[in-house]
């Protein structure tokens, strides 16, 4: 279970408050629960000159707070994504193979930035869906397969909602064929929650099984761990869980896609159910 953050504003801004200073900032979420530490890496993504820039580390964010704060302060952008990682390991690889900068998030390519919270339980089978994009996979993080599938779909002309639904449907079809090869797993994925951007719009997608959503959130412990939330306004922020107690947070439930954009003076958004 990782933690996600996304922000969009009508002018280039810093997300330092939400990433490091708020009562339940992403930094605080990483260390507030000793049983669920988010200690396997972190990353901050933003846009400069229309292209993604990413600062990532394989170290626990709470072990290099000053570097993290410095990166958050420098990341002034209309769109900012961030991620703290608790590594999944569906292949059962040695820990030293899964903890690296290449496996930290966000991932980026072209104009796309992406971060995922969840586990793709059949990453090797899912990699077969990528076609020519398979050669671009850099690490062994199952989340990277999800990213490249979306890139492939979007560059192929699919709408965002079609790409997201298409990945889930493809996983389900694969599962019908390969489930007997994975007797310890109940389904092809655990959580497809994601924040991502094309540089103009910010998207947040929440998708999980209620079977996986019973544990509480890390900081305030007042919502299911996989249920996301967002707060409209200037800026609009979306996260795996509430970042403070100030109110105005709206749940983003399983199957809902949040789309936000700005017109130079204000931020607009819509939330729709796609599953």
PDB file of C-alpha atoms in Angstrom:
ATOM      1  CA  UNK A   1       0.000   0.000   0.000  1.00  0.00           C
ATOM      2  CA  UNK A   2       1.594   3.223  -1.206  1.00  0.00           C
ATOM      3  CA  UNK A   3       0.335   6.784  -0.782  1.00  0.00           C
ATOM      4  CA  UNK A   4      -0.513   9.132  -3.646  1.00  0.00           C
ATOM      5  CA  UNK A   5      -0.789  12.889  -4.096  1.00  0.00           C
ATOM      6  CA  UNK A   6      -1.804  15.143  -6.964  1.00  0.00           C
ATOM      7  CA  UNK A   7      -2.335  18.901  -7.250  1.00  0.00           C
ATOM      8  CA  UNK A   8      -3.407  21.262 -10.015  1.00  0.00           C
ATOM      9  CA  UNK A   9      -3.572  25.053  -9.829  1.00  0.00           C
ATOM     10  CA  UNK A  10      -4.120  27.912 -12.264  1.00  0.00           C
ATOM     11  CA  UNK A  11      -0.585  29.209 -11.749  1.00  0.00           C
ATOM     12  CA  UNK A  12       2.714  27.550 -10.920  1.00  0.00           C
ATOM     13  CA  UNK A  13       2.711  26.767  -7.201  1.00  0.00           C
ATOM     14  CA  UNK A  14       4.516  24.737  -4.567  1.00  0.00           C
ATOM     15  CA  UNK A  15       2.941  21.738  -2.854  1.00  0.00           C
ATOM     16  CA  UNK A  16       5.310  21.899   0.134  1.00  0.00           C
ATOM     17  CA  UNK A  17       2.473  22.324   2.623  1.00  0.00           C
ATOM     18  CA  UNK A  18       0.722  19.159   1.488  1.00  0.00           C
ATOM     19  CA  UNK A  19       3.883  17.159   0.947  1.00  0.00           C
ATOM     20  CA  UNK A  20       5.714  18.001   4.161  1.00  0.00           C
ATOM     21  CA  UNK A  21       4.072  20.470   6.563  1.00  0.00           C
ATOM     22  CA  UNK A  22       0.380  19.605   6.931  1.00  0.00           C
ATOM     23  CA  UNK A  23      -0.853  17.513   9.847  1.00  0.00           C
ATOM     24  CA  UNK A  24      -1.289  14.510   7.562  1.00  0.00           C
ATOM     25  CA  UNK A  25       1.149  15.454   4.816  1.00  0.00           C
ATOM     26  CA  UNK A  26       2.573  12.775   2.577  1.00  0.00           C
ATOM     27  CA  UNK A  27       5.680  12.829   4.777  1.00  0.00           C
ATOM     28  CA  UNK A  28       3.599  12.248   7.887  1.00  0.00           C
ATOM     29  CA  UNK A  29       1.641   9.460   6.215  1.00  0.00           C
ATOM     30  CA  UNK A  30       4.905   7.681   5.455  1.00  0.00           C
ATOM     31  CA  UNK A  31       5.834   7.310   9.132  1.00  0.00           C
ATOM     32  CA  UNK A  32       2.736   7.694  11.283  1.00  0.00           C
ATOM     33  CA  UNK A  33       1.878   3.965  11.452  1.00  0.00           C
ATOM     34  CA  UNK A  34       4.799   1.784  12.522  1.00  0.00           C
ATOM     35  CA  UNK A  35       3.031  -1.317  11.227  1.00  0.00           C
ATOM     36  CA  UNK A  36       2.531   0.203   7.772  1.00  0.00           C
ATOM     37  CA  UNK A  37       5.591   2.337   7.133  1.00  0.00           C
ATOM     38  CA  UNK A  38       5.923   3.708   3.603  1.00  0.00           C
ATOM     39  CA  UNK A  39       9.669   3.215   3.618  1.00  0.00           C
ATOM     40  CA  UNK A  40      10.633   1.889   0.189  1.00  0.00           C
ATOM     41  CA  UNK A  41      11.206   5.079  -1.762  1.00  0.00           C
ATOM     42  CA  UNK A  42       9.590   8.346  -2.766  1.00  0.00           C
ATOM     43  CA  UNK A  43       9.236  10.655  -5.731  1.00  0.00           C
ATOM     44  CA  UNK A  44       7.940  14.068  -6.777  1.00  0.00           C
ATOM     45  CA  UNK A  45       6.948  14.841 -10.359  1.00  0.00           C
ATOM     46  CA  UNK A  46       6.120  18.196 -11.944  1.00  0.00           C
ATOM     47  CA  UNK A  47       6.307  20.033 -15.260  1.00  0.00           C
ATOM     48  CA  UNK A  48       8.919  22.491 -16.518  1.00  0.00           C
ATOM     49  CA  UNK A  49       8.838  23.799 -20.056  1.00  0.00           C
ATOM     50  CA  UNK A  50       5.911  21.504 -20.781  1.00  0.00           C
ATOM     51  CA  UNK A  51       7.830  18.323 -19.956  1.00  0.00           C
ATOM     52  CA  UNK A  52       7.867  16.150 -16.830  1.00  0.00           C
ATOM     53  CA  UNK A  53      10.645  16.486 -14.288  1.00  0.00           C
ATOM     54  CA  UNK A  54      10.978  13.851 -11.572  1.00  0.00           C
ATOM     55  CA  UNK A  55      13.035  13.654  -8.390  1.00  0.00           C
ATOM     56  CA  UNK A  56      13.106  10.117  -6.954  1.00  0.00           C
ATOM     57  CA  UNK A  57      14.846   8.111  -4.272  1.00  0.00           C
ATOM     58  CA  UNK A  58      14.923   4.487  -3.183  1.00  0.00           C
ATOM     59  CA  UNK A  59      15.361   5.521   0.459  1.00  0.00           C
ATOM     60  CA  UNK A  60      12.620   6.022   3.068  1.00  0.00           C
ATOM     61  CA  UNK A  61      11.351   9.581   2.764  1.00  0.00           C
ATOM     62  CA  UNK A  62      11.491   9.947   6.547  1.00  0.00           C
ATOM     63  CA  UNK A  63      15.229   9.175   6.450  1.00  0.00           C
ATOM     64  CA  UNK A  64      16.052  12.080   4.117  1.00  0.00           C
ATOM     65  CA  UNK A  65      13.573  14.757   5.083  1.00  0.00           C
ATOM     66  CA  UNK A  66      15.741  17.709   4.073  1.00  0.00           C
ATOM     67  CA  UNK A  67      16.282  16.382   0.545  1.00  0.00           C
ATOM     68  CA  UNK A  68      12.568  15.691   0.246  1.00  0.00           C
ATOM     69  CA  UNK A  69      11.602  19.162   1.495  1.00  0.00           C
ATOM     70  CA  UNK A  70      14.103  20.746  -0.860  1.00  0.00           C
ATOM     71  CA  UNK A  71      12.678  18.819  -3.814  1.00  0.00           C
ATOM     72  CA  UNK A  72       9.128  19.776  -2.824  1.00  0.00           C
ATOM     73  CA  UNK A  73      10.111  23.440  -2.542  1.00  0.00           C
ATOM     74  CA  UNK A  74      11.774  23.472  -5.967  1.00  0.00           C
ATOM     75  CA  UNK A  75       8.852  21.756  -7.691  1.00  0.00           C
ATOM     76  CA  UNK A  76       6.798  24.808  -8.654  1.00  0.00           C
ATOM     77  CA  UNK A  77       4.312  23.835 -11.321  1.00  0.00           C
ATOM     78  CA  UNK A  78       0.644  23.931 -12.246  1.00  0.00           C
ATOM     79  CA  UNK A  79       0.567  20.132 -11.906  1.00  0.00           C
ATOM     80  CA  UNK A  80       2.453  18.200  -9.231  1.00  0.00           C
ATOM     81  CA  UNK A  81       2.366  14.472  -8.425  1.00  0.00           C
ATOM     82  CA  UNK A  82       4.027  12.684  -5.529  1.00  0.00           C
ATOM     83  CA  UNK A  83       4.322   9.142  -4.215  1.00  0.00           C
ATOM     84  CA  UNK A  84       5.667   7.372  -1.141  1.00  0.00           C
ATOM     85  CA  UNK A  85       6.221   3.669  -1.552  1.00  0.00           C
ATOM     86  CA  UNK A  86       5.556   0.507   0.361  1.00  0.00           C
ATOM     87  CA  UNK A  87       6.866  -1.981  -2.158  1.00  0.00           C
ATOM     88  CA  UNK A  88       4.722  -4.756  -3.561  1.00  0.00           C
ATOM     89  CA  UNK A  89       6.500  -7.919  -4.644  1.00  0.00           C
ATOM     90  CA  UNK A  90       4.195 -10.218  -6.622  1.00  0.00           C
ATOM     91  CA  UNK A  91       7.137 -12.050  -8.203  1.00  0.00           C
ATOM     92  CA  UNK A  92       8.712 -12.873  -4.824  1.00  0.00           C
ATOM     93  CA  UNK A  93      12.034 -11.266  -5.749  1.00  0.00           C
ATOM     94  CA  UNK A  94      14.862 -10.567  -3.281  1.00  0.00           C
ATOM     95  CA  UNK A  95      14.345  -7.218  -1.589  1.00  0.00           C
ATOM     96  CA  UNK A  96      17.527  -5.746  -3.041  1.00  0.00           C
ATOM     97  CA  UNK A  97      16.088  -6.197  -6.536  1.00  0.00           C
ATOM     98  CA  UNK A  98      12.843  -4.329  -5.907  1.00  0.00           C
ATOM     99  CA  UNK A  99      14.202  -1.329  -3.975  1.00  0.00           C
ATOM    100  CA  UNK A 100      15.897   1.029  -6.425  1.00  0.00           C
ATOM    101  CA  UNK A 101      15.434   4.434  -8.017  1.00  0.00           C
ATOM    102  CA  UNK A 102      14.146   2.751 -11.196  1.00  0.00           C
ATOM    103  CA  UNK A 103      11.370   1.138  -9.187  1.00  0.00           C
ATOM    104  CA  UNK A 104      10.373   4.308  -7.324  1.00  0.00           C
ATOM    105  CA  UNK A 105       7.508   6.427  -8.622  1.00  0.00           C
ATOM    106  CA  UNK A 106       6.260   8.573 -10.351  1.00  0.00           C
ATOM    107  CA  UNK A 107       7.061   7.103 -13.752  1.00  0.00           C
ATOM    108  CA  UNK A 108       7.229   9.416 -16.755  1.00  0.00           C
ATOM    109  CA  UNK A 109       7.412   9.311 -20.541  1.00  0.00           C
ATOM    110  CA  UNK A 110       6.814  12.037 -23.108  1.00  0.00           C
ATOM    111  CA  UNK A 111       4.265  14.318 -21.503  1.00  0.00           C
ATOM    112  CA  UNK A 112       2.906  11.688 -19.079  1.00  0.00           C
ATOM    113  CA  UNK A 113       3.421  11.451 -15.307  1.00  0.00           C
ATOM    114  CA  UNK A 114       1.965   8.508 -13.360  1.00  0.00           C
ATOM    115  CA  UNK A 115       1.904   6.987  -9.874  1.00  0.00           C
ATOM    116  CA  UNK A 116       0.046   3.891  -8.633  1.00  0.00           C
ATOM    117  CA  UNK A 117      -1.128   2.484  -5.323  1.00  0.00           C
ATOM    118  CA  UNK A 118      -1.838  -1.236  -5.488  1.00  0.00           C
ATOM    119  CA  UNK A 119      -0.394  -4.477  -6.804  1.00  0.00           C
ATOM    120  CA  UNK A 120      -0.589  -6.097 -10.225  1.00  0.00           C
ATOM    121  CA  UNK A 121      -0.481  -9.742  -9.151  1.00  0.00           C
ATOM    122  CA  UNK A 122       0.341 -11.085 -12.622  1.00  0.00           C
ATOM    123  CA  UNK A 123       2.951  -8.619 -13.926  1.00  0.00           C
ATOM    124  CA  UNK A 124       4.694 -11.037 -16.275  1.00  0.00           C
ATOM    125  CA  UNK A 125       1.455 -12.008 -17.972  1.00  0.00           C
ATOM    126  CA  UNK A 126       0.355  -8.352 -18.096  1.00  0.00           C
ATOM    127  CA  UNK A 127       3.663  -7.335 -19.673  1.00  0.00           C
ATOM    128  CA  UNK A 128       2.593  -9.352 -22.694  1.00  0.00           C
ATOM    129  CA  UNK A 129      -0.064  -6.707 -23.339  1.00  0.00           C
ATOM    130  CA  UNK A 130       2.478  -3.958 -23.951  1.00  0.00           C
ATOM    131  CA  UNK A 131       3.690  -4.777 -27.449  1.00  0.00           C
ATOM    132  CA  UNK A 132       6.585  -2.511 -28.455  1.00  0.00           C
ATOM    133  CA  UNK A 133       6.305  -0.617 -25.156  1.00  0.00           C
ATOM    134  CA  UNK A 134       7.556  -3.665 -23.273  1.00  0.00           C
ATOM    135  CA  UNK A 135      11.127  -2.773 -24.240  1.00  0.00           C
ATOM    136  CA  UNK A 136      10.745   0.542 -22.396  1.00  0.00           C
ATOM    137  CA  UNK A 137      10.152  -1.062 -18.991  1.00  0.00           C
ATOM    138  CA  UNK A 138      13.131  -0.091 -16.828  1.00  0.00           C
ATOM    139  CA  UNK A 139      12.524  -1.835 -13.508  1.00  0.00           C
ATOM    140  CA  UNK A 140      10.723  -4.742 -11.871  1.00  0.00           C
ATOM    141  CA  UNK A 141       7.937  -2.734 -10.258  1.00  0.00           C
ATOM    142  CA  UNK A 142       4.580  -4.230 -11.247  1.00  0.00           C
ATOM    143  CA  UNK A 143       3.147  -0.688 -11.257  1.00  0.00           C
ATOM    144  CA  UNK A 144       5.326   0.137 -14.244  1.00  0.00           C
ATOM    145  CA  UNK A 145       3.369  -2.381 -16.345  1.00  0.00           C
ATOM    146  CA  UNK A 146       0.190  -0.443 -15.519  1.00  0.00           C
ATOM    147  CA  UNK A 147       1.888   2.806 -16.558  1.00  0.00           C
ATOM    148  CA  UNK A 148       3.073   1.533 -19.930  1.00  0.00           C
ATOM    149  CA  UNK A 149      -0.316   0.003 -20.708  1.00  0.00           C
ATOM    150  CA  UNK A 150      -1.914   3.416 -20.201  1.00  0.00           C
ATOM    151  CA  UNK A 151       0.758   5.107 -22.333  1.00  0.00           C
ATOM    152  CA  UNK A 152       0.220   2.547 -25.092  1.00  0.00           C
ATOM    153  CA  UNK A 153      -3.551   3.020 -24.966  1.00  0.00           C
ATOM    154  CA  UNK A 154      -3.481   6.820 -24.827  1.00  0.00           C
ATOM    155  CA  UNK A 155      -0.923   7.127 -27.609  1.00  0.00           C
ATOM    156  CA  UNK A 156      -3.088   4.727 -29.583  1.00  0.00           C
ATOM    157  CA  UNK A 157      -6.015   7.131 -29.365  1.00  0.00           C
ATOM    158  CA  UNK A 158      -7.979   5.752 -26.417  1.00  0.00           C
ATOM    159  CA  UNK A 159      -9.714   8.083 -24.006  1.00  0.00           C
ATOM    160  CA  UNK A 160      -8.487   8.016 -20.413  1.00  0.00           C
ATOM    161  CA  UNK A 161     -11.557   6.178 -19.160  1.00  0.00           C
ATOM    162  CA  UNK A 162     -11.205   3.624 -21.964  1.00  0.00           C
ATOM    163  CA  UNK A 163      -7.544   3.025 -21.135  1.00  0.00           C
ATOM    164  CA  UNK A 164      -8.265   2.496 -17.434  1.00  0.00           C
ATOM    165  CA  UNK A 165     -11.200   0.177 -18.014  1.00  0.00           C
ATOM    166  CA  UNK A 166      -9.257  -1.606 -20.739  1.00  0.00           C
ATOM    167  CA  UNK A 167      -6.425  -2.477 -18.379  1.00  0.00           C
ATOM    168  CA  UNK A 168      -8.753  -3.952 -15.780  1.00  0.00           C
ATOM    169  CA  UNK A 169     -10.638  -5.930 -18.417  1.00  0.00           C
ATOM    170  CA  UNK A 170      -7.387  -7.228 -19.897  1.00  0.00           C
ATOM    171  CA  UNK A 171      -6.192  -8.341 -16.459  1.00  0.00           C
ATOM    172  CA  UNK A 172      -9.445 -10.187 -15.867  1.00  0.00           C
ATOM    173  CA  UNK A 173      -9.131 -11.992 -19.199  1.00  0.00           C
ATOM    174  CA  UNK A 174      -5.558 -12.988 -18.430  1.00  0.00           C
ATOM    175  CA  UNK A 175      -6.634 -14.208 -15.009  1.00  0.00           C
ATOM    176  CA  UNK A 176      -9.122 -16.617 -16.529  1.00  0.00           C
ATOM    177  CA  UNK A 177      -6.209 -18.263 -18.328  1.00  0.00           C
ATOM    178  CA  UNK A 178      -3.437 -18.125 -15.718  1.00  0.00           C
ATOM    179  CA  UNK A 179      -5.145 -18.195 -12.302  1.00  0.00           C
ATOM    180  CA  UNK A 180      -4.120 -21.825 -11.714  1.00  0.00           C
ATOM    181  CA  UNK A 181      -0.488 -20.746 -12.008  1.00  0.00           C
ATOM    182  CA  UNK A 182      -0.987 -18.441  -9.002  1.00  0.00           C
ATOM    183  CA  UNK A 183      -2.701 -20.539  -6.324  1.00  0.00           C
ATOM    184  CA  UNK A 184      -1.825 -18.117  -3.496  1.00  0.00           C
ATOM    185  CA  UNK A 185      -3.528 -15.157  -5.188  1.00  0.00           C
ATOM    186  CA  UNK A 186      -7.246 -14.464  -5.267  1.00  0.00           C
ATOM    187  CA  UNK A 187      -7.439 -12.077  -8.226  1.00  0.00           C
ATOM    188  CA  UNK A 188      -5.224 -10.381 -10.812  1.00  0.00           C
ATOM    189  CA  UNK A 189      -4.762  -7.123  -8.928  1.00  0.00           C
ATOM    190  CA  UNK A 190      -5.108  -5.473  -5.537  1.00  0.00           C
ATOM    191  CA  UNK A 191      -5.903  -1.829  -6.170  1.00  0.00           C
ATOM    192  CA  UNK A 192      -5.643   0.137  -9.404  1.00  0.00           C
ATOM    193  CA  UNK A 193      -5.593   3.539  -7.707  1.00  0.00           C
ATOM    194  CA  UNK A 194      -3.584   6.066  -9.698  1.00  0.00           C
ATOM    195  CA  UNK A 195      -2.819   9.749 -10.170  1.00  0.00           C
ATOM    196  CA  UNK A 196      -1.488  10.833 -13.531  1.00  0.00           C
ATOM    197  CA  UNK A 197      -1.278  13.772 -15.912  1.00  0.00           C
ATOM    198  CA  UNK A 198      -0.645  14.671 -19.528  1.00  0.00           C
ATOM    199  CA  UNK A 199       0.653  18.098 -18.499  1.00  0.00           C
ATOM    200  CA  UNK A 200      -2.696  19.785 -19.034  1.00  0.00           C
ATOM    201  CA  UNK A 201      -5.116  17.743 -16.966  1.00  0.00           C
ATOM    202  CA  UNK A 202      -4.795  15.939 -13.667  1.00  0.00           C
ATOM    203  CA  UNK A 203      -6.500  12.568 -13.359  1.00  0.00           C
ATOM    204  CA  UNK A 204      -7.115  10.470 -10.277  1.00  0.00           C
ATOM    205  CA  UNK A 205      -8.670   7.027 -10.468  1.00  0.00           C
ATOM    206  CA  UNK A 206      -9.827   4.942  -7.531  1.00  0.00           C
ATOM    207  CA  UNK A 207     -10.409   1.238  -8.072  1.00  0.00           C
ATOM    208  CA  UNK A 208     -10.252  -1.509  -5.478  1.00  0.00           C
ATOM    209  CA  UNK A 209     -12.182  -4.462  -4.133  1.00  0.00           C
ATOM    210  CA  UNK A 210     -14.101  -3.952  -0.903  1.00  0.00           C
ATOM    211  CA  UNK A 211     -12.307  -7.065   0.279  1.00  0.00           C
ATOM    212  CA  UNK A 212      -9.067  -5.055   0.209  1.00  0.00           C
ATOM    213  CA  UNK A 213     -10.493  -1.849   1.628  1.00  0.00           C
ATOM    214  CA  UNK A 214     -11.266  -2.846   5.191  1.00  0.00           C
ATOM    215  CA  UNK A 215      -8.158  -1.439   6.885  1.00  0.00           C
ATOM    216  CA  UNK A 216      -8.288   2.263   7.855  1.00  0.00           C
ATOM    217  CA  UNK A 217      -6.273   5.123   6.421  1.00  0.00           C
ATOM    218  CA  UNK A 218      -2.874   5.750   7.989  1.00  0.00           C
ATOM    219  CA  UNK A 219      -3.105   9.180   9.568  1.00  0.00           C
ATOM    220  CA  UNK A 220      -6.631  10.139  10.638  1.00  0.00           C
ATOM    221  CA  UNK A 221      -7.835   6.538  10.304  1.00  0.00           C
ATOM    222  CA  UNK A 222     -11.273   7.795   9.289  1.00  0.00           C
ATOM    223  CA  UNK A 223     -11.690   6.258   5.819  1.00  0.00           C
ATOM    224  CA  UNK A 224     -10.901   2.969   4.069  1.00  0.00           C
ATOM    225  CA  UNK A 225      -7.212   2.734   3.208  1.00  0.00           C
ATOM    226  CA  UNK A 226      -7.855   2.374  -0.539  1.00  0.00           C
ATOM    227  CA  UNK A 227     -10.594   5.010  -0.797  1.00  0.00           C
ATOM    228  CA  UNK A 228      -9.170   8.245  -2.163  1.00  0.00           C
ATOM    229  CA  UNK A 229     -10.357  11.811  -1.574  1.00  0.00           C
ATOM    230  CA  UNK A 230     -10.035  15.259  -3.086  1.00  0.00           C
ATOM    231  CA  UNK A 231     -10.654  18.883  -2.170  1.00  0.00           C
ATOM    232  CA  UNK A 232     -11.773  21.260  -4.925  1.00  0.00           C
ATOM    233  CA  UNK A 233     -10.587  24.834  -5.098  1.00  0.00           C
ATOM    234  CA  UNK A 234      -7.393  26.704  -5.850  1.00  0.00           C
ATOM    235  CA  UNK A 235      -5.464  24.485  -5.860  1.00  0.00           C
ATOM    236  CA  UNK A 236      -7.391  21.258  -6.256  1.00  0.00           C
ATOM    237  CA  UNK A 237      -5.673  18.474  -4.350  1.00  0.00           C
ATOM    238  CA  UNK A 238      -6.287  14.730  -4.443  1.00  0.00           C
ATOM    239  CA  UNK A 239      -4.663  12.110  -2.258  1.00  0.00           C
ATOM    240  CA  UNK A 240      -4.859   8.601  -0.888  1.00  0.00           C
ATOM    241  CA  UNK A 241      -6.254  10.110   2.308  1.00  0.00           C
ATOM    242  CA  UNK A 242      -7.061  13.473   3.880  1.00  0.00           C
ATOM    243  CA  UNK A 243      -4.043  15.715   4.325  1.00  0.00           C
ATOM    244  CA  UNK A 244      -5.547  17.812   7.140  1.00  0.00           C
ATOM    245  CA  UNK A 245      -8.670  18.342   9.253  1.00  0.00           C
ATOM    246  CA  UNK A 246      -9.777  21.570   7.571  1.00  0.00           C
ATOM    247  CA  UNK A 247     -12.780  20.025   5.874  1.00  0.00           C
ATOM    248  CA  UNK A 248     -13.994  20.179   2.311  1.00  0.00           C
ATOM    249  CA  UNK A 249     -12.693  16.710   1.461  1.00  0.00           C
ATOM    250  CA  UNK A 250     -14.851  14.674  -0.920  1.00  0.00           C
ATOM    251  CA  UNK A 251     -14.525  10.877  -1.115  1.00  0.00           C
ATOM    252  CA  UNK A 252     -13.388   9.368  -4.410  1.00  0.00           C
ATOM    253  CA  UNK A 253     -14.822   5.885  -4.320  1.00  0.00           C
ATOM    254  CA  UNK A 254     -13.977   2.728  -6.191  1.00  0.00           C
ATOM    255  CA  UNK A 255     -14.728   3.048  -9.888  1.00  0.00           C
ATOM    256  CA  UNK A 256     -14.652   6.858  -9.895  1.00  0.00           C
ATOM    257  CA  UNK A 257     -12.409   8.952 -12.131  1.00  0.00           C
ATOM    258  CA  UNK A 258     -11.605  12.554 -11.191  1.00  0.00           C
ATOM    259  CA  UNK A 259     -10.545  14.886 -14.000  1.00  0.00           C
ATOM    260  CA  UNK A 260      -9.305  18.411 -13.224  1.00  0.00           C
ATOM    261  CA  UNK A 261      -8.072  21.200 -15.470  1.00  0.00           C
ATOM    262  CA  UNK A 262      -7.409  24.949 -15.338  1.00  0.00           C
ATOM    263  CA  UNK A 263      -8.166  27.827 -17.704  1.00  0.00           C
ATOM    264  CA  UNK A 264      -5.605  30.311 -16.413  1.00  0.00           C
ATOM    265  CA  UNK A 265      -7.869  31.798 -13.754  1.00  0.00           C
ATOM    266  CA  UNK A 266      -9.544  28.880 -11.979  1.00  0.00           C
ATOM    267  CA  UNK A 267      -9.483  25.112 -11.581  1.00  0.00           C
ATOM    268  CA  UNK A 268     -12.436  23.052 -12.734  1.00  0.00           C
ATOM    269  CA  UNK A 269     -13.174  19.391 -12.228  1.00  0.00           C
ATOM    270  CA  UNK A 270     -15.600  16.557 -12.750  1.00  0.00           C
ATOM    271  CA  UNK A 271     -15.904  13.165 -11.098  1.00  0.00           C
ATOM    272  CA  UNK A 272     -17.588  10.318 -12.934  1.00  0.00           C
ATOM    273  CA  UNK A 273     -18.111   6.643 -12.344  1.00  0.00           C
ATOM    274  CA  UNK A 274     -16.513   4.562 -15.080  1.00  0.00           C
ATOM    275  CA  UNK A 275     -16.776   1.101 -13.469  1.00  0.00           C
TER     276      UNK A 275
END
